[in-house]
Coordinates of C-alpha atoms and ligand atoms in Angstrom, one line a residue:
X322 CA -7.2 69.0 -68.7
X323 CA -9.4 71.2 -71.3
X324 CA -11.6 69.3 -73.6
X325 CA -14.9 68.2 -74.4
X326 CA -15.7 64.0 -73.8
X327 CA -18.3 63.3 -76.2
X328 CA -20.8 61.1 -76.3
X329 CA -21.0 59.5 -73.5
X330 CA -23.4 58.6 -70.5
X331 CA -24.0 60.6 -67.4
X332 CA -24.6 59.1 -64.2
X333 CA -24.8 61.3 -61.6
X334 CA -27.5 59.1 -58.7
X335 CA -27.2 61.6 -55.5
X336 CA -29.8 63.6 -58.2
X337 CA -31.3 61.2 -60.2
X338 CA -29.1 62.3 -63.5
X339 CA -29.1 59.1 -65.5
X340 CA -28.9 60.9 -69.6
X341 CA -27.1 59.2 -72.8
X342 CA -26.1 61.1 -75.7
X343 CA -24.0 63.7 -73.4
X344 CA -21.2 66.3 -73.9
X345 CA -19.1 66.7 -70.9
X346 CA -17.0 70.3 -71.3
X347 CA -14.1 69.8 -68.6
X348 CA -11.8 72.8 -68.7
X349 CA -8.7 73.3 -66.1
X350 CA -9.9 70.7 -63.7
X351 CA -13.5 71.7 -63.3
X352 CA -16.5 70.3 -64.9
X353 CA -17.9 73.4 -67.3
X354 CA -21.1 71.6 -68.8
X355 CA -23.1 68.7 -69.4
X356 CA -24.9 68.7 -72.0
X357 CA -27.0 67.0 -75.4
X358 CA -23.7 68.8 -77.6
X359 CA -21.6 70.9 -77.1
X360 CA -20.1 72.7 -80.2
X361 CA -16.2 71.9 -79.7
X362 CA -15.3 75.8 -80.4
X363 CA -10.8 75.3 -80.6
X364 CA -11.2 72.5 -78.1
X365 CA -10.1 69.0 -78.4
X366 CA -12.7 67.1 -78.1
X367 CA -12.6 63.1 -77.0
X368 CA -15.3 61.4 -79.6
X369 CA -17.0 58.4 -77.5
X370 CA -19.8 58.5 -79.2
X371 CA -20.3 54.4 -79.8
X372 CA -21.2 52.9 -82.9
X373 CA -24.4 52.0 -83.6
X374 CA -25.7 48.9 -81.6
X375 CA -22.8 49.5 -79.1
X376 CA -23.2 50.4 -75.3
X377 CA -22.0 53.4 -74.7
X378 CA -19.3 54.5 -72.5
X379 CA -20.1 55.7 -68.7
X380 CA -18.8 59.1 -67.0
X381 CA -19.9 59.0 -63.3
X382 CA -18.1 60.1 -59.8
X383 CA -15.8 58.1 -58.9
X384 CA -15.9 55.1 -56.8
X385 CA -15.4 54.5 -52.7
X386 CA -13.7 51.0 -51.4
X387 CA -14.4 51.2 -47.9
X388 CA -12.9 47.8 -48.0
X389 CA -8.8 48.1 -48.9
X390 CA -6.1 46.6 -46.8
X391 CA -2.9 47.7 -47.6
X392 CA 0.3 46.4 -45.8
X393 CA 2.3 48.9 -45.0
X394 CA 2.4 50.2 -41.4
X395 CA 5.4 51.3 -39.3
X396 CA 7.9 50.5 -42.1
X397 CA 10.6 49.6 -38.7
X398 CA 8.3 46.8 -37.4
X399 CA 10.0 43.6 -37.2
X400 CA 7.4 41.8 -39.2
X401 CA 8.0 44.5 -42.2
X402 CA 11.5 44.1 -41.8
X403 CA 11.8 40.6 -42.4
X404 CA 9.0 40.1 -44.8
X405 CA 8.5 43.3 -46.8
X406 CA 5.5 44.7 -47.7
X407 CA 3.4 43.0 -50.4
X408 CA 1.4 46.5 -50.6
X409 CA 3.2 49.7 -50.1
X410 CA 0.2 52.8 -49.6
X411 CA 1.1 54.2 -53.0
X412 CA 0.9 51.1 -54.7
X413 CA -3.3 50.5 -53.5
X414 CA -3.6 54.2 -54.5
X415 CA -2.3 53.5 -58.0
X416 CA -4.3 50.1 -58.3
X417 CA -7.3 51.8 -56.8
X418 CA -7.3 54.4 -59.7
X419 CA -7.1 52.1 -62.5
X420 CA -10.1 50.4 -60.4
X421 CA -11.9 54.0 -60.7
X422 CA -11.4 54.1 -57.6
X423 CA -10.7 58.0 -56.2
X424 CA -11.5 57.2 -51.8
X425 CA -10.5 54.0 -50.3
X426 CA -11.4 53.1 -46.8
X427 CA -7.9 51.3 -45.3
X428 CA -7.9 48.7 -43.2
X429 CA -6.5 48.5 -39.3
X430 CA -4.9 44.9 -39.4
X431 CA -1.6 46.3 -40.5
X432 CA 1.5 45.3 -38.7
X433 CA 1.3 46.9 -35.9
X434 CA -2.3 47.9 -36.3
X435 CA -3.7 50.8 -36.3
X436 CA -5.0 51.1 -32.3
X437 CA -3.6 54.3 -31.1
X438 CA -4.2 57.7 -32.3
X439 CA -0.6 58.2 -33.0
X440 CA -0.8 55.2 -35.4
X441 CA -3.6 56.3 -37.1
X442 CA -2.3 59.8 -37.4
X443 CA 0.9 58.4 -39.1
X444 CA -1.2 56.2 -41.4
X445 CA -3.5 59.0 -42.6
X446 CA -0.4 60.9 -42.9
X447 CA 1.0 58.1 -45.6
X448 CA -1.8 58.7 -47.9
X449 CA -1.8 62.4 -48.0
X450 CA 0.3 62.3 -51.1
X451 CA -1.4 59.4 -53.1
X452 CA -3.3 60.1 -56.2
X453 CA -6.6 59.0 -54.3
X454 CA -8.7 60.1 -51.1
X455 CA -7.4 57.5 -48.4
X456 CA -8.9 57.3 -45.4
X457 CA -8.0 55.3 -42.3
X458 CA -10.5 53.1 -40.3
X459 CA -8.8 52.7 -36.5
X460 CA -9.2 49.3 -34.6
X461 CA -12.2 48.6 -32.6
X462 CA -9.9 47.1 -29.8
X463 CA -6.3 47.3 -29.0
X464 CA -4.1 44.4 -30.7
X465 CA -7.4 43.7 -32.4
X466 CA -7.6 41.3 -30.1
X467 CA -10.9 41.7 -28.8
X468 CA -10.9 42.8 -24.6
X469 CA -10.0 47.0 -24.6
X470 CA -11.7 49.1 -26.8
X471 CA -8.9 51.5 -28.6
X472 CA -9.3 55.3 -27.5
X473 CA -12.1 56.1 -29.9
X474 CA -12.4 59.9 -29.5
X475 CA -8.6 59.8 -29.8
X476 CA -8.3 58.0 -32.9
X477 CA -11.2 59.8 -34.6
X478 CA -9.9 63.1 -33.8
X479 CA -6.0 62.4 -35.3
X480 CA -8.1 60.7 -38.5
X481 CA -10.0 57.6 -38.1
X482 CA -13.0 57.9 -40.7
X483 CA -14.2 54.6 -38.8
X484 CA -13.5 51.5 -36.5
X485 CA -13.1 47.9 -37.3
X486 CA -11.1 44.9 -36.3
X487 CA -11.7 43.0 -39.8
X488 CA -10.1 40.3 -40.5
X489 CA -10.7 39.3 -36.5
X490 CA -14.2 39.6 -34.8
X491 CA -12.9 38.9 -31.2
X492 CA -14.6 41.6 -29.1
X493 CA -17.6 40.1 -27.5
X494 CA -21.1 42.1 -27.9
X495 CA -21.3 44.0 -25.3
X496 CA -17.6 45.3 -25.9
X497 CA -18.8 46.1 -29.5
X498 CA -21.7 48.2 -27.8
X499 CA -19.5 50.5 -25.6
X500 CA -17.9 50.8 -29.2
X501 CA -20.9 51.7 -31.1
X502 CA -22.0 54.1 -28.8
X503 CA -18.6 55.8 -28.3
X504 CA -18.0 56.0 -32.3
X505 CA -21.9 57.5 -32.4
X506 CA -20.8 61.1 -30.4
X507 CA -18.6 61.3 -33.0
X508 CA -20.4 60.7 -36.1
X509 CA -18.3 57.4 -37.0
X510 CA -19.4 53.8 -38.2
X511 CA -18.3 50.8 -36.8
X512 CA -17.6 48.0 -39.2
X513 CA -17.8 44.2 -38.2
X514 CA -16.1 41.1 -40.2
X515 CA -18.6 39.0 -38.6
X516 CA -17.2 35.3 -38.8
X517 CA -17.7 33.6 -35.0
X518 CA -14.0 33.2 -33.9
X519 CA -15.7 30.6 -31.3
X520 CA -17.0 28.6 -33.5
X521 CA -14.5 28.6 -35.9
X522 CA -12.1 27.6 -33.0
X523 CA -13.9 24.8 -31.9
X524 CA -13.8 23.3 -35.5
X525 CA -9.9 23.2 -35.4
X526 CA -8.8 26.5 -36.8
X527 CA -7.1 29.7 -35.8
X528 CA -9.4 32.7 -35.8
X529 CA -6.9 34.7 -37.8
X530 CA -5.7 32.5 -40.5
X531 CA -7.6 28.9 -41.1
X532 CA -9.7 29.4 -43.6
X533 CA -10.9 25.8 -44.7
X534 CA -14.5 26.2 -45.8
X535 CA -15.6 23.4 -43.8
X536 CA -14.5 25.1 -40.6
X537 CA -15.9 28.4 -42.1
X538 CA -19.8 27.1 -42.6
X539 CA -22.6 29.5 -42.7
X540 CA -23.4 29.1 -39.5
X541 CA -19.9 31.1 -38.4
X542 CA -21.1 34.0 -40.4
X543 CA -24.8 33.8 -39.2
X544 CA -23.8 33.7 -35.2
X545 CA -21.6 36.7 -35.8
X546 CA -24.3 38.7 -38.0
X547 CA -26.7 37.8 -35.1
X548 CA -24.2 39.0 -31.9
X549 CA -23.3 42.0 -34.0
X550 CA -26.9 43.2 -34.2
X551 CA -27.7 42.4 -30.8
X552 CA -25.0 44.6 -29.9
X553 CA -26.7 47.4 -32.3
X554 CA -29.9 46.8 -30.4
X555 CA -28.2 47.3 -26.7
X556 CA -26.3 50.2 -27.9
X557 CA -29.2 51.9 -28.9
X558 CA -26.7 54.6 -30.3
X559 CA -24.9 54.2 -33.4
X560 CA -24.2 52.8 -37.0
X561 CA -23.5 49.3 -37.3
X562 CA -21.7 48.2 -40.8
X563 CA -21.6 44.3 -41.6
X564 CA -18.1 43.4 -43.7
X565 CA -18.3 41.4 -46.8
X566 CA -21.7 39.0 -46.5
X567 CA -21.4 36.0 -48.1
X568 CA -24.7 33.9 -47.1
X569 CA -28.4 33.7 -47.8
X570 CA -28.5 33.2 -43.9
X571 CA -27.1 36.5 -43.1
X572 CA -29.0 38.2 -45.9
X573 CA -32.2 36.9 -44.4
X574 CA -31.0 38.2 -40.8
X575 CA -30.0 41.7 -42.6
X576 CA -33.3 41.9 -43.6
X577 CA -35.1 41.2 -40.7
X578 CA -32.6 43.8 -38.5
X579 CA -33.6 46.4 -41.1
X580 CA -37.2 45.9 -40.8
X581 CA -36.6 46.3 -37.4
X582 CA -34.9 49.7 -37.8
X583 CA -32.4 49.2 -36.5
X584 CA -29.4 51.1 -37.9
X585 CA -27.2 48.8 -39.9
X586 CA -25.7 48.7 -43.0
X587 CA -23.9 46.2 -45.0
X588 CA -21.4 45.4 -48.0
X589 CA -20.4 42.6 -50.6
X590 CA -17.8 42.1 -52.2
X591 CA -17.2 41.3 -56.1
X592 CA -15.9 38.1 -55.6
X593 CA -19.1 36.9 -53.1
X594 CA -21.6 38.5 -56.0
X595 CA -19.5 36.2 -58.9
X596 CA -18.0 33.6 -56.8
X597 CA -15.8 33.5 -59.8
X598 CA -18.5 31.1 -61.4
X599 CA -16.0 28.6 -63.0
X600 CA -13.3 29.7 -62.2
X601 CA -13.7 29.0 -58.3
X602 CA -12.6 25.3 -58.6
X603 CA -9.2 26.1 -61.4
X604 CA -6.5 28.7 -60.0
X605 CA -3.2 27.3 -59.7
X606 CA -2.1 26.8 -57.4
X607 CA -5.8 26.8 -55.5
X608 CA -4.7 28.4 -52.6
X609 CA -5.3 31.2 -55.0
X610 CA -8.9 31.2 -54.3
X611 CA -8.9 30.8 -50.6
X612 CA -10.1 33.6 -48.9
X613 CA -12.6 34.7 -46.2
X614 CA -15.1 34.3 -45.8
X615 CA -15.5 31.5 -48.3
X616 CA -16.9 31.2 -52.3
X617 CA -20.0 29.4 -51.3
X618 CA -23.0 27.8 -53.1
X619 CA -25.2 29.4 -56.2
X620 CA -27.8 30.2 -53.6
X621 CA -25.8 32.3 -51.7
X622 CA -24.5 34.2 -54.7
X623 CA -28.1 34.7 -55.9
X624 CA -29.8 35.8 -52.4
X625 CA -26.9 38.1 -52.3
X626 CA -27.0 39.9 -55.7
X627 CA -31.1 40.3 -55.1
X628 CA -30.1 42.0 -52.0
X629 CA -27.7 44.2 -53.7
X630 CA -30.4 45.3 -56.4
X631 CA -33.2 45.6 -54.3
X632 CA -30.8 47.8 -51.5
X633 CA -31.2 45.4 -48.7
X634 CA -27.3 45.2 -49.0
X635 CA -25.9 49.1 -49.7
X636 CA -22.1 48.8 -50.3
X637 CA -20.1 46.9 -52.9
X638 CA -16.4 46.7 -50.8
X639 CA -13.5 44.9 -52.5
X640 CA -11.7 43.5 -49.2
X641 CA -8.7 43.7 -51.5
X642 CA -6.1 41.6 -50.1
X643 CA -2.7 41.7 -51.1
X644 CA -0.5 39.2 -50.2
X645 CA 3.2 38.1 -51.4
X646 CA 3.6 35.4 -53.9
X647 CA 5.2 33.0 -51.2
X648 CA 1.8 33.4 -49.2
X649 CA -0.2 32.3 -51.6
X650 CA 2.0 28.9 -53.1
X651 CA 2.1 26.8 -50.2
X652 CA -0.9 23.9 -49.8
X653 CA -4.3 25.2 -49.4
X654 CA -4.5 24.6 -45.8
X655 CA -1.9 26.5 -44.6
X656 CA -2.4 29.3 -47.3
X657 CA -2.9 33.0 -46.4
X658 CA -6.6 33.9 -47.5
X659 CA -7.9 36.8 -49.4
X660 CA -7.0 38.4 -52.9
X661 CA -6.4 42.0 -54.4
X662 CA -9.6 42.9 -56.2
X663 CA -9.2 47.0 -56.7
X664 CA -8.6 46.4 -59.9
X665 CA -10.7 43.9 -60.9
X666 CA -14.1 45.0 -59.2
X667 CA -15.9 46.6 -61.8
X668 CA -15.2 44.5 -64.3
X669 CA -16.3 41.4 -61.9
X670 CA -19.8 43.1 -61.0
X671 CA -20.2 43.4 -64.5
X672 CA -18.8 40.0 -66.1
X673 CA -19.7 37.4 -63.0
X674 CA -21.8 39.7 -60.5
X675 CA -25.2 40.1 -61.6
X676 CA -25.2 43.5 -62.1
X677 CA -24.5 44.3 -65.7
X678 CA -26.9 45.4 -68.4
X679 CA -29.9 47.4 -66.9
X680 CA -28.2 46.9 -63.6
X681 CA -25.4 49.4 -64.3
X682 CA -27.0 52.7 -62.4
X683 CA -27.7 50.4 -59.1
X684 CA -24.4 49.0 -59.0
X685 CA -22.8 52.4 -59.3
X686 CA -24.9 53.7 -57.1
X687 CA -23.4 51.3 -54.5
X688 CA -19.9 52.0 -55.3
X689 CA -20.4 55.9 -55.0
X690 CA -23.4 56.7 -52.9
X691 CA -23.9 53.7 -50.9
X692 CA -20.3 53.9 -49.2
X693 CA -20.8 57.6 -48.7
X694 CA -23.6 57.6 -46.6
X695 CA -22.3 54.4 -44.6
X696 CA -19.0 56.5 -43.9
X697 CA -21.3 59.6 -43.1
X698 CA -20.2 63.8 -43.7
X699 CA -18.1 63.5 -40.6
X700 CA -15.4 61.3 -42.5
X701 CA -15.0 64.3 -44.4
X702 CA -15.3 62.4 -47.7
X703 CA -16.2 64.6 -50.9
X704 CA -19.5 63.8 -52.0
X705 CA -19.8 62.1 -55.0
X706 CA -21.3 64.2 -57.7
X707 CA -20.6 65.6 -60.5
X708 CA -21.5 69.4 -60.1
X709 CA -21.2 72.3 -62.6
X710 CA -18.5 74.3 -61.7
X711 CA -16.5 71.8 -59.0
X712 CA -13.5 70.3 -59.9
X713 CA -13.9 66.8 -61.7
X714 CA -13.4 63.6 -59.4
X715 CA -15.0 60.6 -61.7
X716 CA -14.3 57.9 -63.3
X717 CA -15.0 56.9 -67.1
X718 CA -15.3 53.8 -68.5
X719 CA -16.4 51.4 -70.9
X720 CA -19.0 48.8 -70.0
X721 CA -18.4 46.6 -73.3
X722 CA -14.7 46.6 -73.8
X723 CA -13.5 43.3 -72.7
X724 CA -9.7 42.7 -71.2
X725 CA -7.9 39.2 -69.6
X726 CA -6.3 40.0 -66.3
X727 CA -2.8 40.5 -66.5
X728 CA -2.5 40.9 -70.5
X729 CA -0.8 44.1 -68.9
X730 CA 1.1 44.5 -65.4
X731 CA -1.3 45.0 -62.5
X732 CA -0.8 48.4 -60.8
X733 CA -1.1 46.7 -57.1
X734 CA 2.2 45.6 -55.5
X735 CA 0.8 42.4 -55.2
X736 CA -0.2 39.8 -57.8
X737 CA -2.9 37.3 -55.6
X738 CA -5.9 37.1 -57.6
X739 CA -7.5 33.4 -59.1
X740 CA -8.8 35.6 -62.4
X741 CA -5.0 35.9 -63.6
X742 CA -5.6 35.0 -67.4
X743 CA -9.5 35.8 -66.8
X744 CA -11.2 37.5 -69.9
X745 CA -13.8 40.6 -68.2
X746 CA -16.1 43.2 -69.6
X747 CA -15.8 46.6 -68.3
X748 CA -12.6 48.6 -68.5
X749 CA -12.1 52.0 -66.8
X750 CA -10.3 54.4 -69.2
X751 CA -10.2 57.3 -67.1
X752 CA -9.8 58.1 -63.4
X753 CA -10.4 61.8 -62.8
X754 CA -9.3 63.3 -59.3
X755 CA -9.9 66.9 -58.9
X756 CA -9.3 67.2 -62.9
X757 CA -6.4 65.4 -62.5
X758 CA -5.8 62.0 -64.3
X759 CA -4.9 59.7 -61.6
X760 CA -5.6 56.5 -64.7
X761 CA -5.6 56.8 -67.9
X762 CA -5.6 53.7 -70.3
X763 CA -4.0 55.2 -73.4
X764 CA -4.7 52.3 -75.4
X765 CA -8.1 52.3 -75.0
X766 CA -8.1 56.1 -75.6
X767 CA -8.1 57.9 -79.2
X768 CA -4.7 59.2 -79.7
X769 CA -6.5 62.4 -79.9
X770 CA -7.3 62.3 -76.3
X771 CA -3.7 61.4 -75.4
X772 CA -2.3 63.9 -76.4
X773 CA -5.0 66.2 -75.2
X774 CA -4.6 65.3 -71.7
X775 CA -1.2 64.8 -71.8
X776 CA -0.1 67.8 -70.5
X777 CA -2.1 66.8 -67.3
Ligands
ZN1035 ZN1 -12.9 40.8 -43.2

């Protein structure tokens, strides 16, 4: 790629570059300048210079999920076998591009899950040749079933960028302790989905799968949030990272812990920040909105996005959930929970989430430098800048242009989401991965530009 994107807005948080009105000169891969104008010389140059009174569009590094499950394990398993896979590793990287997504974080709870260093060896191995940066988080416990922590050395040195059981929270505090302090000596984070499996049981569902919200009350999320920081606090050692908040209760208990000191972090997803407004209570079939932890009440949604802008929450995670079609059909009950939302994240943030307009630069901080630092330099995730000189891994897109899901075939393998038909702002055009296009939205482009970066 050799050109010159014009007119356009620089964000660039890990040094406070925040400038309108640039000229960014990316030749062979490798970002050249950045600069008020750059005279085009024989280069093509891609003119997104918006008309007056119009937003302009935003180049910025590109984003980190530390929040993706993808389905695809040991491709032999029985489970695989009989089912299929309703999201093969190549089909997240794609969707996680058009997302502006260039690192995702992969989940453990595949079938069989990723406990063992030789599993997580053979995951990371999966996603070496994907267009983005996938990294593998190893189970907390083997089976993810809560009583023997995995070999946490082991799977960190064959890979594992970090430890979680999401989707179950059955090992008990002190377990999650041991765990904390082992993943410490190696630099790792240990993520909790902290929804009380005990209480949850006692109110008539199964840990992994019931998902009624009136078996899922805030209370479930609280108790975990509370016996996951208590387990920071014994451990002393380590970095605690809370999964996908969805209550003013645990925000208030984040907040506390963090005044505290002690070290935890925390995400959201896109879907808690929007709760998909009005479109909650209307997917067909409604199963299509089930998911955990539940949509809950305006209050939540507000106490969460406050916490988001003011930093109290540090991460915005998708928890992109693909499932098949027949998961998704049956009556709500006995529905499969979750939904992809890789694709849809940005826009969400920006439509339903709060954090348009003036918000922009803290949301993108959150998706670039925010999952950094919770993944730490030992992950051995690139940091997200945009240096003079280094080869260009960003995304570019346009904050104004509006789109309705599914007007064009979703990249994921899956098709679960409630906002099918849904009309958002914010489009990414442009996915950039060491200078190479991993997205591009040609309609959206200039047919200039496509056929400047064709040759990519
Ligand atoms: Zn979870």
């Amino acid at each position: 790629m050799n050109c010159i994107i014009r007119g356009v807005r620089v964000l660039d948080l890990r040094v406070g570059l925040d400038a309108v009105g640039q000229d960014v000169w990316i030749s062979d891969g490798r970002i050249i300048a950045i600069y008020k104008h750059i005279g085009e010389g024989t280069l093509p140059v891609f003119d997104l210079t918006p008309p007056r009174g119009r937003v302009p569009c935003i180049l910025c590094p590109g984003f980190i999920d530390l929040h993706t499950h993808v389905r695809e394990a040991d491709p032999d398993g029985a489970d695989n076998q009989r089912e299929g896979v309703s999201e093969a590793i190549a089909s997240a990287a794609m969707a996680a591009a058009a997302g502006g997504f260039t690192a995702i974080l992969t989940m453990a709870d595949t079938r069989p899950p990723v406990d063992s260093p030789e599993r997580v060896a053979a995951q990371t191995f999966r996603g070496v040749d994907t267009p983005v940066d996938m990294f593998t988080a190893a189970a907390v416990t083997r089976n993810l079933e809560g009583d023997e922590l995995v070999d946490i050395a082991g799977c960190a040195r064959a890979g594992a960028a970090a430890f979680t059981d999401d989707s179950r929270n059955a090992a008990p505090p002190q377990l999650l302790s041991q765990a904390l302090v082992a993943a410490a000596k190696i630099g790792r984070p240990v993520m909790v989905h902290p929804e009380d499996e005990a209480l949850i049981a006692a109110a008539g569902g199964r840990a992994c799968n019931a998902a009624a919200t009136s078996i899922r009350p805030p209370i479930v999320e609280d108790r975990a949030v509370d016996f996951a920081i208590s387990a920071a606090v014994r451990a002393v050692a380590g970095r605690l990272h809370l999964q996908h908040l969805s209550t003013e209760l645990a925000v208030q208990r984040l907040r506390l812990a963090k005044a505290d000191g002690i070290p935890v972090t925390a995400e959201v997803t896109p879907h808690h920040l929007g709760m998909w407004l009005p479109l909650a209570d209307t997917p067909q079939p409604a199963s299509l909105g089930k998911v955990n932890p539940p949509l809950r009440q305006e209050r939540d949604r507000v106490a969460l996005i406050q916490a988001l802008r003011d930093g109290l929450i540090d991460v915005v995670a998708t928890d992109h959930s693909p499932h098949r079609d027949t998961a998704k059909t049956g009556d709500y009950e006995t529905s499969t929970p979750g939904f992809i939302g890789l694709e849809t994240a940005l826009s969400v943030c920006l439509t339903f989430g709060g954090m348009g307009g003036d918000w922009i630069p803290v949301l993108i901080e959150r998706l670039t430098t925010g999952p950094f630092n919770v993944l730490g330099e030992a992950a051995g995730l690139r940091e997200p800048r945009l240096r003079i000189g280094e080869a260009a891994t960003c995304v570019l897109f346009d904050p104004a242009a509006e789109w309705i899901v599914g007007e064009r075939p979703l990249l994921s393998g899956a098709r679960n989401t409630p906002l099918m038909g849904a009309k958002l702002s914010g489009k990414v055009l442009l996915t950039l991965i060491d200078g190479i296009a991993a997205y591009r939205d040609w309609e959206r482009l200039p047919d200039t530009a496509a056929k400047m970066v064709e040759g990519v």
